[in-house]
Short mmCIF file of C-alpha atoms in Angstrom, two decimals:
data_model
loop_
_atom_site.label_atom_id
_atom_site.label_comp_id
_atom_site.label_asym_id
_atom_site.label_seq_id
_atom_site.Cartn_x
_atom_site.Cartn_y
_atom_site.Cartn_z
CA MET A 1 84.45 322.22 -55.99
CA SER A 2 83.95 321.94 -52.38
CA LEU A 3 80.91 320.19 -50.69
CA THR A 4 79.51 323.73 -49.83
CA ASP A 5 79.55 324.63 -53.89
CA TYR A 6 77.67 321.40 -54.42
CA LEU A 7 75.13 322.27 -51.82
CA VAL A 8 74.52 325.78 -53.21
CA ILE A 9 74.20 324.30 -56.85
CA ALA A 10 71.65 321.62 -55.63
CA LEU A 11 69.90 324.44 -53.85
CA PHE A 12 69.56 326.69 -56.94
CA ILE A 13 68.28 323.67 -58.94
CA PHE A 14 65.75 322.77 -56.09
CA ILE A 15 64.56 326.61 -56.29
CA ALA A 16 64.43 326.75 -59.86
CA LEU A 17 62.22 323.35 -59.92
CA VAL A 18 60.07 324.69 -57.22
CA ILE A 19 59.56 328.08 -58.90
CA PHE A 20 60.00 327.75 -62.74
CA VAL A 21 58.56 324.34 -63.60
CA PRO A 22 55.23 325.50 -62.01
CA VAL A 23 55.18 328.74 -63.78
CA ILE A 24 56.13 327.00 -67.14
CA LEU A 25 53.11 324.47 -66.54
CA PHE A 26 50.98 327.34 -65.74
CA ILE A 27 51.96 328.94 -68.98
CA TYR A 28 51.40 325.93 -71.01
CA TRP A 29 48.09 325.02 -69.67
CA TYR A 30 46.82 328.79 -69.95
CA VAL A 31 47.69 328.93 -73.68
CA LYS A 32 46.45 325.24 -74.30
CA ASP A 33 43.11 325.69 -72.58
CA ASP A 34 42.65 329.43 -73.87
CA ARG A 35 42.88 328.23 -77.51
CA GLN A 36 41.01 325.01 -77.25
CA LYS A 37 37.37 324.90 -78.42
CA GLN A 38 35.79 322.00 -76.73
CA HIS A 39 35.29 323.25 -73.09
CA SER A 40 33.86 326.44 -72.53
CA ILE A 41 34.83 326.64 -68.92
CA LEU A 42 38.48 326.01 -69.68
CA ARG A 43 38.31 328.66 -72.48
CA ASN A 44 36.95 331.43 -70.19
CA PHE A 45 38.76 330.39 -67.12
CA PRO A 46 42.12 328.76 -68.20
CA VAL A 47 43.86 326.63 -65.77
CA ILE A 48 41.47 327.47 -62.66
CA GLY A 49 38.87 325.74 -64.77
CA LYS A 50 40.99 322.64 -64.75
CA VAL A 51 40.58 322.40 -61.09
CA ARG A 52 36.87 321.63 -61.68
CA TYR A 53 37.66 318.88 -64.09
CA ILE A 54 40.30 317.11 -61.86
CA THR A 55 37.92 317.33 -58.69
CA GLU A 56 34.95 315.97 -60.71
CA LYS A 57 37.19 313.08 -62.09
CA VAL A 58 38.30 312.16 -58.26
CA GLY A 59 34.93 312.90 -56.70
CA PRO A 60 33.55 309.24 -56.67
CA GLU A 61 36.65 308.36 -54.77
CA LEU A 62 36.50 311.18 -52.28
CA ARG A 63 32.88 310.64 -51.72
CA GLN A 64 33.60 306.91 -51.08
CA TYR A 65 36.25 307.30 -48.79
CA LEU A 66 36.07 310.76 -47.03
CA PHE A 67 32.75 312.41 -47.38
CA ASN A 68 29.94 309.94 -47.51
CA ASN A 69 29.05 308.34 -44.09
CA ASP A 70 28.87 304.76 -43.68
CA THR A 71 25.28 304.30 -44.82
CA GLU A 72 25.13 306.74 -47.89
CA GLY A 73 27.01 305.13 -50.55
CA LYS A 74 25.63 303.63 -53.91
CA PRO A 75 24.92 300.97 -55.07
CA PHE A 76 26.21 299.48 -51.70
CA SER A 77 27.18 301.51 -48.65
CA ARG A 78 30.44 301.48 -46.92
CA LYS A 79 28.66 299.38 -44.16
CA GLU A 80 27.22 296.98 -46.62
CA TYR A 81 30.59 296.35 -48.26
CA GLN A 82 32.37 296.01 -44.82
CA ASP A 83 29.92 293.50 -43.81
CA VAL A 84 30.78 291.40 -46.75
CA VAL A 85 34.54 291.96 -46.37
CA LYS A 86 34.36 290.95 -42.89
CA ALA A 87 32.31 287.73 -43.40
CA GLY A 88 34.95 286.60 -45.98
CA LYS A 89 38.07 287.50 -44.39
CA TYR A 90 37.39 286.84 -40.77
CA LYS A 91 34.27 284.92 -40.93
CA GLU A 92 32.84 287.57 -38.62
CA ARG A 93 29.70 289.64 -38.26
CA LEU A 94 29.99 290.84 -34.77
CA ILE A 95 29.50 294.71 -34.08
CA GLY A 96 29.83 296.69 -30.92
CA PHE A 97 27.81 299.55 -29.32
CA GLY A 98 24.86 299.41 -31.53
CA SER A 99 23.28 299.50 -35.11
CA ILE A 100 23.78 302.54 -37.44
CA ARG A 101 20.71 301.79 -39.41
CA ASP A 102 18.20 304.76 -39.51
CA PHE A 103 15.39 303.38 -37.73
CA ASP A 104 13.27 306.42 -38.55
CA GLU A 105 13.15 305.52 -42.32
CA GLU A 106 10.75 303.13 -43.49
CA GLY A 107 11.66 299.40 -44.01
CA PHE A 108 11.23 295.73 -43.25
CA TYR A 109 11.59 294.16 -39.99
CA ILE A 110 11.99 290.48 -38.77
CA ARG A 111 9.24 289.66 -36.04
CA ASN A 112 11.17 288.07 -33.17
CA THR A 113 9.12 285.51 -30.77
CA LEU A 114 9.30 285.84 -27.00
CA PHE A 115 10.54 282.43 -26.71
CA PRO A 116 13.27 281.66 -29.47
CA LYS A 117 14.63 278.33 -30.43
CA LEU A 118 17.61 277.09 -28.81
CA VAL A 119 20.93 276.03 -30.51
CA ASP A 120 20.21 272.36 -30.09
CA GLU A 121 16.67 272.68 -31.19
CA MET A 122 17.82 274.09 -34.65
CA LYS A 123 17.67 271.61 -37.49
CA VAL A 124 21.11 272.12 -38.93
CA ASP A 125 23.63 269.78 -40.26
CA ASN A 126 27.02 270.57 -39.09
CA THR A 127 28.44 266.90 -39.13
CA GLN A 128 30.67 267.45 -41.89
CA LYS A 129 33.34 270.30 -41.23
CA VAL A 130 34.78 272.64 -43.78
CA LYS A 131 38.54 273.17 -43.72
CA THR A 132 39.00 276.86 -44.52
CA ARG A 133 41.41 279.63 -43.49
CA VAL A 134 40.50 283.01 -41.48
CA TYR A 135 42.48 285.90 -40.71
CA LYS A 136 43.01 287.02 -37.05
CA VAL A 137 44.14 290.59 -36.11
CA ASP A 138 47.33 290.83 -34.35
CA GLY A 139 47.26 294.71 -34.01
CA ASP A 140 45.27 297.52 -35.70
CA ASN A 141 47.15 300.95 -35.36
CA LEU A 142 46.53 304.13 -37.40
CA PHE A 143 49.71 303.62 -39.67
CA SER A 144 49.92 299.75 -39.43
CA ARG A 145 47.83 296.61 -39.31
CA LYS A 146 49.13 293.27 -38.61
CA GLU A 147 47.18 290.11 -39.02
CA HIS A 148 47.75 286.46 -39.83
CA SER A 149 45.93 283.84 -41.83
CA GLU A 150 45.17 280.57 -39.78
CA GLU A 151 43.29 277.20 -40.66
CA LYS A 152 39.87 276.75 -39.23
CA LEU A 153 37.52 273.83 -39.39
CA ALA A 154 34.11 275.54 -39.83
CA ASP A 155 30.57 274.43 -39.43
CA PRO A 156 29.08 274.56 -42.90
CA TYR A 157 25.37 275.25 -41.67
CA TYR A 158 23.77 272.92 -44.03
CA LEU A 159 20.20 272.29 -44.19
CA ARG A 160 19.15 268.63 -43.06
CA ASP A 161 18.35 266.36 -45.77
CA GLU A 162 14.74 266.37 -45.30
CA ASP A 163 14.78 270.24 -45.31
CA ALA A 164 16.80 270.53 -48.56
CA VAL A 165 15.35 272.43 -51.44
CA VAL A 166 14.78 270.27 -54.51
CA LEU A 167 14.49 271.64 -57.89
CA GLY A 168 12.68 269.50 -60.33
CA GLU A 169 11.60 267.00 -57.75
CA LYS A 170 8.85 265.48 -59.67
CA THR A 171 9.83 266.36 -63.32
CA CYS A 172 13.29 265.45 -63.82
CA ARG A 173 15.19 262.04 -64.07
CA GLN A 174 18.01 264.10 -62.07
CA PRO A 175 16.47 266.58 -59.52
CA PHE A 176 19.02 269.08 -57.96
CA ARG A 177 18.98 268.92 -54.14
CA VAL A 178 20.40 272.12 -52.44
CA LYS A 179 21.52 271.98 -48.76
CA GLY A 180 22.05 275.69 -48.50
CA LEU A 181 19.69 278.62 -49.66
CA VAL A 182 22.40 280.85 -51.07
CA GLY A 183 24.31 280.61 -54.26
CA GLN A 184 26.08 282.64 -56.84
CA SER A 185 24.04 284.61 -59.30
CA ALA A 186 24.81 284.59 -62.99
CA MET A 187 28.58 286.01 -63.73
CA SER A 188 30.07 285.14 -67.08
CA TYR A 189 33.60 284.46 -68.04
CA GLY A 190 34.59 287.26 -70.01
CA SER A 191 32.88 289.75 -67.70
CA LEU A 192 34.93 288.58 -64.98
CA GLY A 193 38.61 287.24 -65.50
CA GLU A 194 39.73 283.70 -65.19
CA LYS A 195 41.19 284.14 -61.72
CA ALA A 196 38.01 285.56 -60.26
CA ILE A 197 35.98 282.87 -61.87
CA THR A 198 38.28 280.17 -60.51
CA ALA A 199 38.33 281.61 -56.95
CA LEU A 200 34.59 281.64 -56.98
CA SER A 201 34.43 278.01 -58.25
CA LYS A 202 36.91 276.82 -55.67
CA GLY A 203 35.34 278.78 -52.79
CA LEU A 204 31.97 277.63 -53.51
CA GLY A 205 33.09 274.14 -54.04
CA LEU A 206 34.76 274.03 -50.63
CA ALA A 207 31.75 275.43 -48.90
CA GLY A 208 29.37 272.93 -50.52
CA GLY A 209 25.67 273.07 -50.31
CA THR A 210 25.58 275.87 -52.83
CA TRP A 211 25.72 276.45 -56.69
CA MET A 212 27.48 278.61 -59.17
CA ASN A 213 25.51 280.24 -62.10
CA THR A 214 27.62 280.38 -65.21
CA GLY A 215 26.00 283.51 -66.72
CA GLU A 216 25.02 283.71 -70.47
CA GLY A 217 28.77 283.52 -71.53
CA GLY A 218 28.82 279.66 -71.62
CA LEU A 219 30.43 277.02 -69.34
CA SER A 220 34.27 277.44 -69.08
CA GLN A 221 37.03 275.32 -67.57
CA TYR A 222 37.15 278.01 -64.88
CA HIS A 223 33.61 277.38 -63.57
CA LEU A 224 34.45 273.70 -63.22
CA ALA A 225 37.82 274.38 -61.51
CA GLY A 226 36.36 273.87 -57.89
CA SER A 227 33.75 271.25 -58.93
CA PRO A 228 30.96 273.20 -57.43
CA ASP A 229 27.27 272.36 -58.35
CA ILE A 230 26.64 274.51 -61.55
CA ILE A 231 23.40 276.10 -62.96
CA MET A 232 24.39 276.52 -66.57
CA GLN A 233 22.49 279.78 -67.97
CA ILE A 234 21.18 279.86 -71.52
CA GLY A 235 20.77 283.50 -73.02
CA PRO A 236 19.17 284.47 -76.38
CA ASP A 237 22.55 284.01 -78.30
CA MET A 238 22.89 280.47 -77.05
CA PHE A 239 26.60 280.56 -76.11
CA GLY A 240 28.01 277.21 -75.50
CA VAL A 241 24.99 275.45 -77.07
CA ARG A 242 24.90 276.84 -80.47
CA LYS A 243 25.52 275.96 -84.11
CA ALA A 244 27.91 278.07 -86.12
CA ASN A 245 25.01 279.84 -87.71
CA GLY A 246 23.59 280.83 -84.21
CA GLU A 247 20.87 278.20 -83.86
CA PHE A 248 20.33 276.10 -80.90
CA SER A 249 22.49 272.93 -80.88
CA TRP A 250 20.69 270.03 -79.29
CA GLU A 251 24.18 268.02 -79.56
CA GLU A 252 26.02 270.89 -77.76
CA PHE A 253 23.28 270.86 -75.04
CA LYS A 254 23.20 267.30 -74.56
CA LYS A 255 27.09 267.15 -74.05
CA LYS A 256 26.68 270.02 -71.26
CA SER A 257 23.86 268.06 -69.68
CA GLU A 258 26.28 265.24 -69.46
CA ILE A 259 28.77 267.03 -67.31
CA PRO A 260 28.31 265.90 -63.61
CA GLU A 261 28.80 269.30 -62.10
CA VAL A 262 26.13 270.96 -64.07
CA LYS A 263 22.84 270.38 -62.02
CA ALA A 264 20.37 272.55 -63.97
CA PHE A 265 19.70 275.04 -66.73
CA GLU A 266 18.42 278.48 -66.88
CA LEU A 267 16.87 280.42 -69.53
CA LYS A 268 17.73 284.12 -69.33
CA LEU A 269 14.83 286.36 -70.44
CA ALA A 270 15.94 289.36 -68.80
CA GLN A 271 18.13 290.63 -66.22
CA GLY A 272 17.60 293.29 -63.53
CA ALA A 273 20.02 295.90 -64.89
CA LYS A 274 20.07 294.86 -68.51
CA THR A 275 16.67 293.89 -70.08
CA ARG A 276 18.51 293.61 -73.46
CA GLY A 277 20.96 291.45 -75.46
CA GLY A 278 24.62 291.48 -74.52
CA HIS A 279 27.39 293.40 -76.38
CA VAL A 280 31.00 292.13 -76.76
CA GLU A 281 33.69 293.92 -78.83
CA GLY A 282 35.35 291.87 -81.48
CA GLU A 283 38.78 292.42 -79.70
CA LYS A 284 37.65 290.85 -76.76
CA VAL A 285 36.62 287.69 -78.41
CA THR A 286 39.71 285.75 -78.08
CA GLU A 287 40.27 282.10 -79.33
CA GLU A 288 39.66 280.94 -75.84
CA ILE A 289 36.37 283.07 -75.43
CA ALA A 290 35.28 282.07 -78.97
CA ARG A 291 35.95 278.20 -78.00
CA ILE A 292 33.79 278.60 -75.05
CA ARG A 293 30.96 280.51 -76.46
CA LEU A 294 31.20 278.73 -80.06
CA VAL A 295 31.37 281.95 -81.88
CA GLU A 296 33.99 283.40 -84.48
CA VAL A 297 37.33 284.71 -83.18
CA GLY A 298 37.58 288.59 -83.09
CA LYS A 299 34.06 289.15 -84.30
CA THR A 300 31.76 291.79 -82.21
CA ILE A 301 28.84 290.00 -80.65
CA ASN A 302 25.68 291.80 -80.38
CA SER A 303 23.07 289.40 -78.64
CA PRO A 304 19.43 289.52 -79.47
CA ASN A 305 17.22 290.84 -76.54
CA ARG A 306 14.73 287.76 -77.02
CA PHE A 307 15.07 284.28 -77.95
CA TYR A 308 14.30 283.29 -81.59
CA GLU A 309 13.34 279.78 -80.33
CA PHE A 310 10.19 280.83 -78.90
CA GLU A 311 7.88 283.99 -78.81
CA ASP A 312 5.25 283.40 -76.05
CA ALA A 313 4.53 281.25 -73.00
CA PRO A 314 3.08 278.20 -74.90
CA SER A 315 6.20 277.91 -77.25
CA MET A 316 8.57 278.62 -74.44
CA PHE A 317 7.16 275.99 -72.17
CA ASP A 318 7.54 273.44 -75.19
CA PHE A 319 11.10 274.56 -75.41
CA ILE A 320 11.63 273.93 -71.75
CA GLU A 321 9.91 270.55 -71.76
CA GLU A 322 12.18 269.38 -74.56
CA LEU A 323 15.33 270.53 -72.76
CA ARG A 324 14.10 268.73 -69.63
CA SER A 325 13.39 265.71 -71.58
CA VAL A 326 16.77 265.53 -73.51
CA GLY A 327 18.96 266.77 -70.50
CA GLY A 328 17.11 265.14 -67.70
CA LYS A 329 17.84 268.07 -65.28
CA PRO A 330 15.77 271.00 -64.04
CA VAL A 331 15.14 273.78 -66.32
CA GLY A 332 14.28 277.31 -64.99
CA MET A 333 13.89 280.72 -66.33
CA LYS A 334 15.23 284.34 -65.22
CA ILE A 335 12.72 286.97 -65.48
CA VAL A 336 12.54 290.81 -64.58
CA VAL A 337 9.00 291.56 -63.56
CA GLY A 338 7.38 294.57 -65.32
CA ASP A 339 4.32 293.60 -67.42
CA LEU A 340 1.94 292.08 -64.79
CA ASP A 341 -0.72 291.14 -67.38
CA ALA A 342 1.94 289.21 -69.31
CA LEU A 343 3.21 287.48 -66.28
CA GLU A 344 -0.28 286.58 -65.15
CA SER A 345 -0.98 285.30 -68.56
CA MET A 346 2.10 282.93 -68.52
CA ILE A 347 1.32 281.55 -64.90
CA SER A 348 -2.42 281.18 -65.94
CA TYR A 349 -1.07 278.89 -68.86
CA MET A 350 1.04 277.13 -66.23
CA LYS A 351 -1.99 275.96 -64.68
CA GLU A 352 -4.01 275.32 -67.94
CA SER A 353 -1.16 273.30 -69.82
CA GLY A 354 0.47 271.51 -66.66
CA LYS A 355 3.82 272.84 -68.24
CA GLY A 356 6.40 275.26 -66.83
CA PRO A 357 9.68 275.74 -65.54
CA ASP A 358 11.16 274.02 -62.56
CA PHE A 359 12.18 277.27 -61.03
CA ILE A 360 11.93 280.99 -61.65
CA THR A 361 14.69 283.44 -60.95
CA VAL A 362 13.34 286.85 -60.18
CA ASP A 363 15.90 289.53 -60.64
CA GLY A 364 15.09 293.03 -59.09
CA GLY A 365 15.58 296.03 -61.26
CA GLU A 366 18.40 297.06 -58.57
CA GLY A 367 20.39 294.17 -59.77
CA GLY A 368 23.86 294.80 -61.12
CA THR A 369 25.75 294.02 -64.50
CA GLY A 370 29.13 294.24 -66.08
CA ALA A 371 27.66 296.79 -68.55
CA THR A 372 24.25 298.25 -69.53
CA TYR A 373 22.68 301.54 -70.53
CA GLN A 374 21.77 304.26 -67.70
CA GLU A 375 17.98 304.28 -68.93
CA LEU A 376 17.70 300.42 -68.50
CA ALA A 377 19.40 300.15 -65.12
CA ASP A 378 17.55 303.05 -63.61
CA SER A 379 14.07 302.70 -64.73
CA VAL A 380 13.20 299.30 -66.15
CA GLY A 381 11.87 296.49 -63.94
CA LEU A 382 10.40 296.49 -60.64
CA PRO A 383 12.67 296.22 -57.32
CA ILE A 384 13.08 292.68 -55.84
CA GLN A 385 10.94 293.42 -52.66
CA SER A 386 7.88 294.24 -54.90
CA ALA A 387 8.62 291.77 -57.87
CA LEU A 388 8.97 288.88 -55.50
CA THR A 389 5.64 289.31 -53.59
CA VAL A 390 3.92 289.71 -57.02
CA VAL A 391 5.41 286.39 -58.55
CA ASP A 392 4.74 284.56 -55.32
CA GLU A 393 1.11 285.68 -54.74
CA MET A 394 0.36 284.97 -58.66
CA LEU A 395 1.73 281.39 -58.29
CA ARG A 396 -0.53 280.90 -55.14
CA GLU A 397 -3.66 282.39 -56.62
CA TYR A 398 -3.30 279.94 -59.86
CA GLY A 399 -2.58 276.87 -57.82
CA VAL A 400 0.96 276.23 -59.27
CA ARG A 401 3.24 277.36 -56.39
CA ASP A 402 4.06 273.91 -55.19
CA ARG A 403 5.29 273.04 -58.74
CA VAL A 404 7.88 275.92 -59.18
CA LYS A 405 10.78 277.12 -56.97
CA ILE A 406 11.57 280.96 -56.72
CA ILE A 407 15.04 282.13 -56.63
CA ALA A 408 15.30 285.84 -55.53
CA SER A 409 18.25 288.14 -56.55
CA GLY A 410 18.89 291.85 -56.27
CA LYS A 411 21.38 293.37 -53.58
CA LEU A 412 20.55 290.68 -51.18
CA ILE A 413 24.02 290.50 -49.68
CA THR A 414 23.59 290.25 -45.94
CA PRO A 415 21.59 287.52 -43.81
CA ASP A 416 18.85 289.91 -42.73
CA LYS A 417 18.05 290.86 -46.49
CA ILE A 418 18.12 287.19 -47.36
CA ALA A 419 15.71 286.23 -44.57
CA ILE A 420 13.35 289.03 -45.63
CA ALA A 421 13.36 287.88 -49.33
CA LEU A 422 12.74 284.15 -47.96
CA ALA A 423 9.67 285.29 -45.93
CA MET A 424 8.45 287.24 -49.16
CA GLY A 425 8.14 284.15 -50.96
CA ALA A 426 11.64 282.89 -52.17
CA ASP A 427 13.01 279.49 -51.76
CA LEU A 428 16.52 280.38 -52.75
CA VAL A 429 18.66 283.60 -53.19
CA ASN A 430 21.19 284.52 -55.73
CA ILE A 431 23.97 286.92 -55.03
CA ALA A 432 26.53 288.38 -57.58
CA ARG A 433 28.16 291.61 -56.27
CA GLY A 434 28.61 290.16 -52.76
CA PHE A 435 30.80 287.38 -54.18
CA MET A 436 32.67 289.92 -56.39
CA ILE A 437 33.42 291.94 -53.20
CA SER A 438 34.66 288.60 -51.36
CA VAL A 439 37.17 288.16 -54.05
CA GLY A 440 38.45 291.78 -53.90
CA CYS A 441 36.16 293.99 -55.91
CA ILE A 442 36.51 297.65 -54.21
CA MET A 443 33.28 299.03 -56.25
CA ALA A 444 35.47 301.08 -58.55
CA GLN A 445 32.37 300.81 -61.00
CA VAL A 446 34.51 300.36 -64.11
CA CYS A 447 33.40 296.78 -64.79
CA HIS A 448 32.54 297.68 -68.33
CA THR A 449 36.06 299.34 -69.45
CA ASN A 450 38.27 296.05 -68.59
CA HIS A 451 40.07 298.15 -66.34
CA CYS A 452 39.15 296.66 -63.05
CA PRO A 453 41.75 297.99 -60.40
CA ALA A 454 41.13 294.66 -58.35
CA GLY A 455 41.53 292.12 -61.19
CA VAL A 456 37.96 290.95 -60.70
CA ALA A 457 35.85 292.43 -63.79
CA THR A 458 38.67 292.25 -66.15
CA THR A 459 40.59 289.82 -68.56
CA ASP A 460 43.67 291.99 -68.40
CA LYS A 461 46.51 289.57 -67.19
CA LYS A 462 48.50 292.43 -65.73
CA LEU A 463 45.40 293.56 -63.63
CA GLN A 464 44.61 289.91 -62.67
CA ASP A 465 48.03 289.54 -61.02
CA GLY A 466 46.73 290.99 -57.91
CA LEU A 467 44.13 288.40 -57.50
CA ILE A 468 45.46 285.41 -55.76
CA VAL A 469 43.07 282.48 -56.16
CA ASP A 470 44.66 280.40 -53.39
CA GLU A 471 43.91 283.22 -51.08
CA LYS A 472 40.65 284.58 -52.27
CA HIS A 473 38.78 281.30 -52.64
CA TYR A 474 38.71 281.03 -48.85
CA ARG A 475 37.07 284.33 -48.62
CA VAL A 476 34.21 283.03 -50.85
CA CYS A 477 33.78 279.90 -48.85
CA ASN A 478 33.74 281.91 -45.51
CA TYR A 479 31.27 284.52 -46.89
CA VAL A 480 28.70 281.94 -47.95
CA ILE A 481 29.14 279.86 -44.89
CA SER A 482 28.72 283.04 -42.59
CA LEU A 483 25.58 283.92 -44.59
CA ARG A 484 24.03 280.57 -43.57
CA GLU A 485 24.96 280.97 -40.12
CA GLY A 486 23.40 284.36 -39.76
CA LEU A 487 20.20 282.54 -41.57
CA PHE A 488 19.94 280.10 -38.98
CA ASN A 489 20.62 282.80 -36.01
CA LEU A 490 17.54 284.78 -37.51
CA ALA A 491 15.41 281.74 -37.64
CA ALA A 492 16.06 280.78 -34.08
CA ALA A 493 15.06 284.67 -33.16
CA ALA A 494 11.84 284.08 -35.27
CA GLY A 495 11.07 280.95 -33.42
CA ILE A 496 11.29 278.46 -36.33
CA ASP A 497 13.97 275.70 -36.49
CA ASN A 498 15.39 276.50 -39.95
CA PRO A 499 15.51 279.32 -42.47
CA THR A 500 13.30 277.13 -45.12
CA GLN A 501 10.27 277.95 -42.57
CA PHE A 502 10.40 281.88 -43.01
CA GLU A 503 6.96 282.95 -43.97
CA ARG A 504 5.19 286.34 -44.61
CA LYS A 505 3.95 286.22 -40.97
CA HIS A 506 7.49 286.51 -39.92
CA ILE A 507 8.15 290.03 -41.38
CA VAL A 508 6.55 293.50 -41.01
CA HIS A 509 6.72 296.74 -42.71
CA LYS A 510 7.30 300.07 -40.78
CA ASP A 511 6.50 303.12 -42.53
CA LYS A 512 8.23 306.52 -41.84
CA PHE A 513 5.54 307.38 -39.43
CA GLY A 514 6.01 304.41 -37.42
CA ARG A 515 3.05 302.44 -38.51
CA VAL A 516 3.47 298.74 -38.81
CA SER A 517 1.82 296.68 -41.42
CA PRO A 518 2.20 292.77 -42.10
CA ILE A 519 2.75 291.85 -45.69
CA GLU A 520 -0.59 290.32 -45.79
CA ASP A 521 -2.16 293.63 -45.28
CA ILE A 522 -0.05 295.29 -47.84
CA LEU A 523 -1.07 292.54 -50.48
CA HIS A 524 -4.83 292.91 -49.66
CA ALA A 525 -4.68 296.67 -49.87
CA ALA A 526 -3.22 296.34 -53.33
CA LYS A 527 -5.77 293.97 -54.22
CA ARG A 528 -8.62 295.99 -53.03
CA ALA A 529 -7.15 299.11 -54.97
CA GLN A 530 -6.88 296.86 -58.14
CA LEU A 531 -10.48 295.69 -57.82
CA GLN A 532 -11.72 299.16 -57.18
CA LYS A 533 -9.69 300.40 -60.42
CA GLU A 534 -11.29 297.58 -62.60
CA SER A 535 -14.88 298.29 -61.33
#
């Protein structure tokens, strides 16, 4: 056969594939859809109805990348996502031309002064540099992007020793001094894979002046990989500090308290998106996870939504006192604000008894999680900006604010959001999803499936292959340093010499009609309304 004959045969085969294969597929789908009984749309409109389901399936990706503008996406917009990526990858927060914030919408604003602080007037400790790596862009074209990584000695933007925030300063044998106001919120090993936890640990350890919260899943070797300061969280199922029957183990607790990296403990009463106990399928409870959590291999875990060890404020405070006495380190609690009467009753008992936690982590209802139910995530618990002012104000009213620090969390992923939270009453700020993005999260929102495409929220070894710890941990370091630098910039604009001095007077709220209200006016209006209601 000649070359021409081969070309003719190839042409016929090509035409057959182009024409007959689609026809065969069309007939197959038509018959299959027409006979199935599960979907009425497919039964009434075979094949064509399938287009609806395909479009529905890829809808989130289409909206995220093509149809949503830069400020529309949820839970974080494209702009917010890019702000985190830029800070982590390039240690960069510069923008050009102007803000894309909708200034007609209501929101909080930081009040700048006419005469801001000069750089040399700021109380910042940059004596010890951080050896990190950042990316530099060589070329950015439509079909190609060239960049390279280079070593950089970065200013860490620590607080000075006299301005450091101290947890348990007057209550513990070993108080926890923090020279940065931003740390990693609770994320358990198991919810995140070992590579993500390791990258976070090494990045936070490199940055210094920060902390890593273990989440309720227990303290793993991956949390300790970078020797960061650690807050170990204890949930209702007592993972890592429990006996075989599930009861609290003082022996295991004492072992954890003797680990140098563990600086404090946190009792998790609730989480913003998950005011319930956790659930882990038995197939996920590997030998390693079982060893870390002190549970049985292969057995499904359904954690209770409340501690068995206490049932009210007095018994909880007694438990906290004993934890502090045995461990010698600060003990706090994580709450979601909802029942204001119960909250006030607890704070009242703090004043009456002289007991209480060294810190309270206030998690807003908009907080994230690896897995929860829709009804809990959408409608249970106050958002952070409402909850934070309530807790701060109640602690002040009962005269115990000086005894307890407040850690705020809930979508506070940029310096301006953090500064506003500090002005509303927070002493420190926790971030979870911002740090997830810094190690590669693309917000696919499949954390609960173990199929995270970026290898972050998964224990699947194959998916984790894409996450390179030696590269990602620099992004974590750069992100937290960039946040601290941004806070000092905002402090200077507000006329204060370090971000620990942010107060309510430094922010205002603008409503959709352009009216501006100081936070104090809003609080006083709420109090007047409450008094009128009671009278």
